[in-house]
């Protein structure tokens, strides 16, 4: 079966350090679209894979708040909550866009799509510093009708539901006549993923008691290292492996995941870190 429809979800970090990375992604997006729709992955003129002819492009931010907690700078409530972002932050963009962009080879211009992506993909840098791109991507795609996976905050005791068949309906395609699409998820971030099942480690510093050993440990860690140093409070990676594969239960080869991220310091030589 030839698959020429791709639903590409970009989970973008919009914390304070991501301005340069967002600008680079916008600058390179025309090449990404060209490679995807030509099948030429390295611009050598040779087709490396079957090209996409019909692309859905959606953007979510890594800002999922702090488990419903309030009082944390840039992290109040549920953040952007895995809802597809279509409100431009740039002054020369229209007021709003569709929930996701569509590119059909031969029907609309790639340059127009690239311009529109610059508008919805420039998320700014005011998002929560406790970025949760994995959780944002899963919530964006997971259907609310399926309670197999739920999300924080669990306001009713049953857990919050996904947006795949609600706010973000139509992005993923599973048409019995037209056939299924390939789902591609790309995470772009420069922080540790902080997708949290127990957000106690996200508690604001002003709420912590230095005389309490657990609170004192959090105060010593600081906000940028709390997530990696408290893995018991994070969701297991398998939640996202299984969840994304379940979106195509009969063809999990139609799910791709990639990440443009940093690397763990222990994998980098001291000379590079010192440079």
Short mmCIF file of C-alpha atoms in Angstrom, two decimals:
data_model
loop_
_atom_site.label_atom_id
_atom_site.label_comp_id
_atom_site.label_asym_id
_atom_site.label_seq_id
_atom_site.Cartn_x
_atom_site.Cartn_y
_atom_site.Cartn_z
CA UNK A 1 0.00 0.00 0.00
CA UNK A 2 1.42 3.37 -1.04
CA UNK A 3 0.95 6.05 1.59
CA UNK A 4 1.15 9.57 0.21
CA UNK A 5 -0.78 11.38 2.95
CA UNK A 6 1.15 12.63 5.97
CA UNK A 7 -0.19 14.22 9.15
CA UNK A 8 2.82 16.04 10.62
CA UNK A 9 2.57 17.31 14.20
CA UNK A 10 5.29 19.62 15.50
CA UNK A 11 5.56 19.79 19.30
CA UNK A 12 7.54 22.99 19.84
CA UNK A 13 9.16 24.17 23.04
CA UNK A 14 8.08 27.75 23.72
CA UNK A 15 10.05 28.37 26.91
CA UNK A 16 12.32 31.38 27.39
CA UNK A 17 15.42 29.91 25.70
CA UNK A 18 13.78 28.86 22.42
CA UNK A 19 13.73 32.04 20.33
CA UNK A 20 16.74 31.13 18.17
CA UNK A 21 15.60 27.55 17.64
CA UNK A 22 12.12 28.62 16.54
CA UNK A 23 13.62 31.09 14.07
CA UNK A 24 15.89 28.39 12.62
CA UNK A 25 12.98 25.98 12.26
CA UNK A 26 10.94 28.59 10.40
CA UNK A 27 13.91 29.34 8.12
CA UNK A 28 14.41 25.64 7.31
CA UNK A 29 10.73 24.77 6.93
CA UNK A 30 10.61 25.27 3.13
CA UNK A 31 13.39 22.69 2.80
CA UNK A 32 11.55 20.29 5.12
CA UNK A 33 8.41 20.60 3.02
CA UNK A 34 10.36 20.20 -0.22
CA UNK A 35 12.13 17.07 0.99
CA UNK A 36 8.93 15.57 2.32
CA UNK A 37 7.04 16.07 -0.93
CA UNK A 38 9.91 15.13 -3.26
CA UNK A 39 11.13 12.05 -1.43
CA UNK A 40 14.69 13.41 -1.64
CA UNK A 41 15.99 13.53 1.93
CA UNK A 42 19.40 15.09 1.27
CA UNK A 43 18.92 17.27 -1.82
CA UNK A 44 21.07 15.07 -4.06
CA UNK A 45 18.37 14.68 -6.71
CA UNK A 46 17.77 11.00 -5.89
CA UNK A 47 14.43 9.90 -4.47
CA UNK A 48 15.02 8.18 -1.12
CA UNK A 49 11.42 7.44 -0.13
CA UNK A 50 7.91 7.63 -1.52
CA UNK A 51 6.98 11.33 -1.53
CA UNK A 52 4.00 12.80 0.27
CA UNK A 53 1.34 14.43 -1.90
CA UNK A 54 -1.08 15.59 0.78
CA UNK A 55 0.18 17.01 4.08
CA UNK A 56 -1.61 18.14 7.22
CA UNK A 57 0.62 20.32 9.39
CA UNK A 58 -0.23 21.04 13.02
CA UNK A 59 1.63 22.79 15.83
CA UNK A 60 1.32 22.33 19.58
CA UNK A 61 3.39 24.01 22.26
CA UNK A 62 5.22 22.25 25.09
CA UNK A 63 3.28 24.38 27.60
CA UNK A 64 0.92 22.10 29.52
CA UNK A 65 0.95 24.24 32.64
CA UNK A 66 1.98 22.60 35.89
CA UNK A 67 -0.64 19.95 36.50
CA UNK A 68 -3.35 22.51 37.10
CA UNK A 69 -1.35 24.33 39.78
CA UNK A 70 -1.45 28.12 39.81
CA UNK A 71 1.02 30.75 40.96
CA UNK A 72 3.91 29.56 38.80
CA UNK A 73 5.30 32.12 36.34
CA UNK A 74 4.17 31.27 32.77
CA UNK A 75 2.74 27.94 34.00
CA UNK A 76 -0.75 28.72 35.26
CA UNK A 77 -3.58 26.29 34.71
CA UNK A 78 -3.25 23.83 31.85
CA UNK A 79 -1.20 26.04 29.54
CA UNK A 80 -1.96 25.47 25.86
CA UNK A 81 -3.19 21.98 26.79
CA UNK A 82 -2.23 20.18 23.58
CA UNK A 83 -4.61 22.27 21.46
CA UNK A 84 -3.36 22.98 17.94
CA UNK A 85 -1.97 26.53 17.82
CA UNK A 86 -3.43 28.77 15.13
CA UNK A 87 -3.17 32.23 16.66
CA UNK A 88 -0.20 34.06 15.12
CA UNK A 89 2.18 36.05 17.30
CA UNK A 90 3.79 37.98 14.43
CA UNK A 91 2.52 41.45 13.43
CA UNK A 92 2.39 40.83 9.65
CA UNK A 93 0.18 37.73 9.91
CA UNK A 94 -3.61 37.46 9.61
CA UNK A 95 -5.60 37.36 12.82
CA UNK A 96 -6.16 33.62 12.80
CA UNK A 97 -5.55 30.47 10.79
CA UNK A 98 -7.27 27.11 10.47
CA UNK A 99 -6.43 24.71 13.30
CA UNK A 100 -3.95 23.03 10.95
CA UNK A 101 -2.40 23.82 7.57
CA UNK A 102 -2.96 21.72 4.46
CA UNK A 103 -0.57 21.31 1.54
CA UNK A 104 -1.62 19.46 -1.59
CA UNK A 105 1.14 19.13 -4.17
CA UNK A 106 0.03 20.89 -7.34
CA UNK A 107 -2.96 22.58 -5.71
CA UNK A 108 -1.48 25.20 -3.40
CA UNK A 109 1.90 26.91 -3.34
CA UNK A 110 4.60 25.63 -1.00
CA UNK A 111 5.76 29.20 -0.37
CA UNK A 112 2.29 30.12 0.89
CA UNK A 113 2.33 27.17 3.30
CA UNK A 114 5.82 28.14 4.48
CA UNK A 115 4.64 31.70 5.13
CA UNK A 116 1.65 30.43 7.08
CA UNK A 117 3.88 28.11 9.10
CA UNK A 118 6.10 31.07 10.01
CA UNK A 119 2.99 32.64 11.51
CA UNK A 120 1.74 29.67 13.55
CA UNK A 121 5.16 28.13 14.28
CA UNK A 122 6.64 31.26 15.86
CA UNK A 123 5.17 30.54 19.29
CA UNK A 124 7.28 33.00 21.23
CA UNK A 125 9.14 32.33 24.47
CA UNK A 126 6.57 32.95 27.19
CA UNK A 127 5.64 29.30 27.73
CA UNK A 128 6.06 27.26 30.88
CA UNK A 129 9.67 26.39 31.68
CA UNK A 130 8.56 22.89 32.66
CA UNK A 131 8.04 21.80 29.05
CA UNK A 132 5.98 18.69 28.35
CA UNK A 133 6.18 18.16 24.57
CA UNK A 134 5.54 14.40 24.76
CA UNK A 135 2.37 14.89 26.79
CA UNK A 136 1.26 17.77 24.56
CA UNK A 137 1.65 15.66 21.42
CA UNK A 138 -0.21 12.69 22.87
CA UNK A 139 -3.07 14.81 24.18
CA UNK A 140 -3.33 16.59 20.84
CA UNK A 141 -3.85 13.31 18.98
CA UNK A 142 -5.58 11.01 21.46
CA UNK A 143 -9.40 10.81 21.07
CA UNK A 144 -11.58 11.87 23.99
CA UNK A 145 -13.85 8.91 23.32
CA UNK A 146 -11.08 6.54 24.42
CA UNK A 147 -10.50 6.54 28.20
CA UNK A 148 -7.56 4.14 27.94
CA UNK A 149 -5.31 7.18 28.32
CA UNK A 150 -6.24 10.21 30.41
CA UNK A 151 -4.42 13.41 31.30
CA UNK A 152 -3.87 15.75 34.23
CA UNK A 153 -5.54 17.47 35.94
CA UNK A 154 -8.05 14.84 37.02
CA UNK A 155 -10.74 17.33 38.00
CA UNK A 156 -13.58 14.76 38.04
CA UNK A 157 -11.58 11.83 39.32
CA UNK A 158 -11.52 10.24 35.88
CA UNK A 159 -8.79 12.30 34.29
CA UNK A 160 -8.94 14.82 31.47
CA UNK A 161 -9.44 13.53 27.91
CA UNK A 162 -7.53 13.99 24.67
CA UNK A 163 -8.39 16.46 21.89
CA UNK A 164 -8.01 14.20 18.85
CA UNK A 165 -11.73 14.08 18.11
CA UNK A 166 -12.60 17.43 19.70
CA UNK A 167 -10.59 20.65 19.50
CA UNK A 168 -8.18 19.04 17.02
CA UNK A 169 -10.70 16.99 15.04
CA UNK A 170 -9.86 16.48 11.38
CA UNK A 171 -6.10 16.69 11.74
CA UNK A 172 -5.58 12.93 11.80
CA UNK A 173 -7.10 11.08 8.86
CA UNK A 174 -8.52 7.59 8.95
CA UNK A 175 -10.88 7.56 5.99
CA UNK A 176 -12.04 4.05 5.00
CA UNK A 177 -12.29 5.14 1.35
CA UNK A 178 -9.20 7.35 1.01
CA UNK A 179 -7.03 5.26 3.32
CA UNK A 180 -5.05 6.14 6.37
CA UNK A 181 -2.33 8.73 6.67
CA UNK A 182 1.15 8.37 8.07
CA UNK A 183 1.42 10.09 11.45
CA UNK A 184 4.70 11.94 12.03
CA UNK A 185 5.51 13.63 15.34
CA UNK A 186 8.52 15.95 15.61
CA UNK A 187 9.60 17.38 18.97
CA UNK A 188 11.81 20.49 18.97
CA UNK A 189 13.19 21.45 22.38
CA UNK A 190 16.33 22.37 24.30
CA UNK A 191 15.10 21.15 27.70
CA UNK A 192 14.42 17.86 29.46
CA UNK A 193 10.92 16.58 28.84
CA UNK A 194 8.87 17.13 31.98
CA UNK A 195 5.70 15.18 31.15
CA UNK A 196 4.47 14.64 34.69
CA UNK A 197 2.06 12.19 36.26
CA UNK A 198 2.64 13.72 39.70
CA UNK A 199 3.44 17.43 39.44
CA UNK A 200 4.61 17.84 43.03
CA UNK A 201 8.12 18.66 41.75
CA UNK A 202 6.65 21.63 39.85
CA UNK A 203 5.52 23.35 43.05
CA UNK A 204 6.52 27.06 43.13
CA UNK A 205 9.62 27.80 45.20
CA UNK A 206 7.62 30.27 47.31
CA UNK A 207 5.39 27.40 48.46
CA UNK A 208 8.24 25.15 49.55
CA UNK A 209 9.43 24.78 53.14
CA UNK A 210 13.21 24.70 53.44
CA UNK A 211 12.81 22.84 56.76
CA UNK A 212 11.07 19.96 55.00
CA UNK A 213 13.67 17.54 53.56
CA UNK A 214 11.68 16.86 50.38
CA UNK A 215 11.05 20.56 49.77
CA UNK A 216 14.67 21.40 50.54
CA UNK A 217 15.82 18.92 47.91
CA UNK A 218 13.62 20.60 45.29
CA UNK A 219 14.93 24.04 46.24
CA UNK A 220 18.50 22.84 45.78
CA UNK A 221 17.77 21.32 42.38
CA UNK A 222 16.32 24.42 40.78
CA UNK A 223 13.60 24.52 38.11
CA UNK A 224 15.75 23.36 35.17
CA UNK A 225 16.83 20.09 36.78
CA UNK A 226 13.81 19.11 38.85
CA UNK A 227 12.25 16.95 36.17
CA UNK A 228 15.29 14.86 35.24
CA UNK A 229 16.16 14.36 38.90
CA UNK A 230 12.67 13.19 39.85
CA UNK A 231 11.92 10.48 37.28
CA UNK A 232 9.42 8.77 39.60
CA UNK A 233 7.11 11.77 39.12
CA UNK A 234 7.29 11.57 35.32
CA UNK A 235 5.33 9.36 32.98
CA UNK A 236 7.27 6.40 31.64
CA UNK A 237 8.43 6.77 28.05
CA UNK A 238 6.38 3.69 27.16
CA UNK A 239 3.20 5.73 27.69
CA UNK A 240 4.08 7.66 24.53
CA UNK A 241 5.43 4.71 22.58
CA UNK A 242 2.25 2.73 23.22
CA UNK A 243 -0.09 5.70 22.90
CA UNK A 244 1.20 6.81 19.51
CA UNK A 245 1.28 3.25 18.17
CA UNK A 246 -2.33 2.75 19.29
CA UNK A 247 -3.37 5.54 16.92
CA UNK A 248 -2.61 3.07 14.12
CA UNK A 249 -3.21 -0.29 15.87
CA UNK A 250 -3.22 -2.34 12.67
CA UNK A 251 -0.32 -0.48 11.03
CA UNK A 252 2.02 0.90 13.66
CA UNK A 253 4.59 1.31 10.89
CA UNK A 254 2.48 4.33 9.92
CA UNK A 255 3.68 6.19 13.03
CA UNK A 256 7.00 8.03 13.00
CA UNK A 257 8.60 9.95 15.87
CA UNK A 258 11.65 12.20 15.75
CA UNK A 259 13.21 14.80 18.03
CA UNK A 260 15.46 17.80 17.49
CA UNK A 261 16.84 18.14 21.00
CA UNK A 262 20.03 18.40 23.00
CA UNK A 263 22.04 15.45 24.22
CA UNK A 264 22.70 14.32 27.82
CA UNK A 265 25.86 15.99 29.20
CA UNK A 266 27.36 12.62 30.12
CA UNK A 267 27.48 11.70 26.43
CA UNK A 268 29.54 14.78 25.50
CA UNK A 269 33.28 15.03 26.02
CA UNK A 270 34.49 17.51 28.68
CA UNK A 271 36.34 19.53 26.03
CA UNK A 272 33.09 20.18 24.16
CA UNK A 273 31.24 21.17 27.32
CA UNK A 274 34.05 23.56 28.24
CA UNK A 275 34.09 25.26 24.83
#
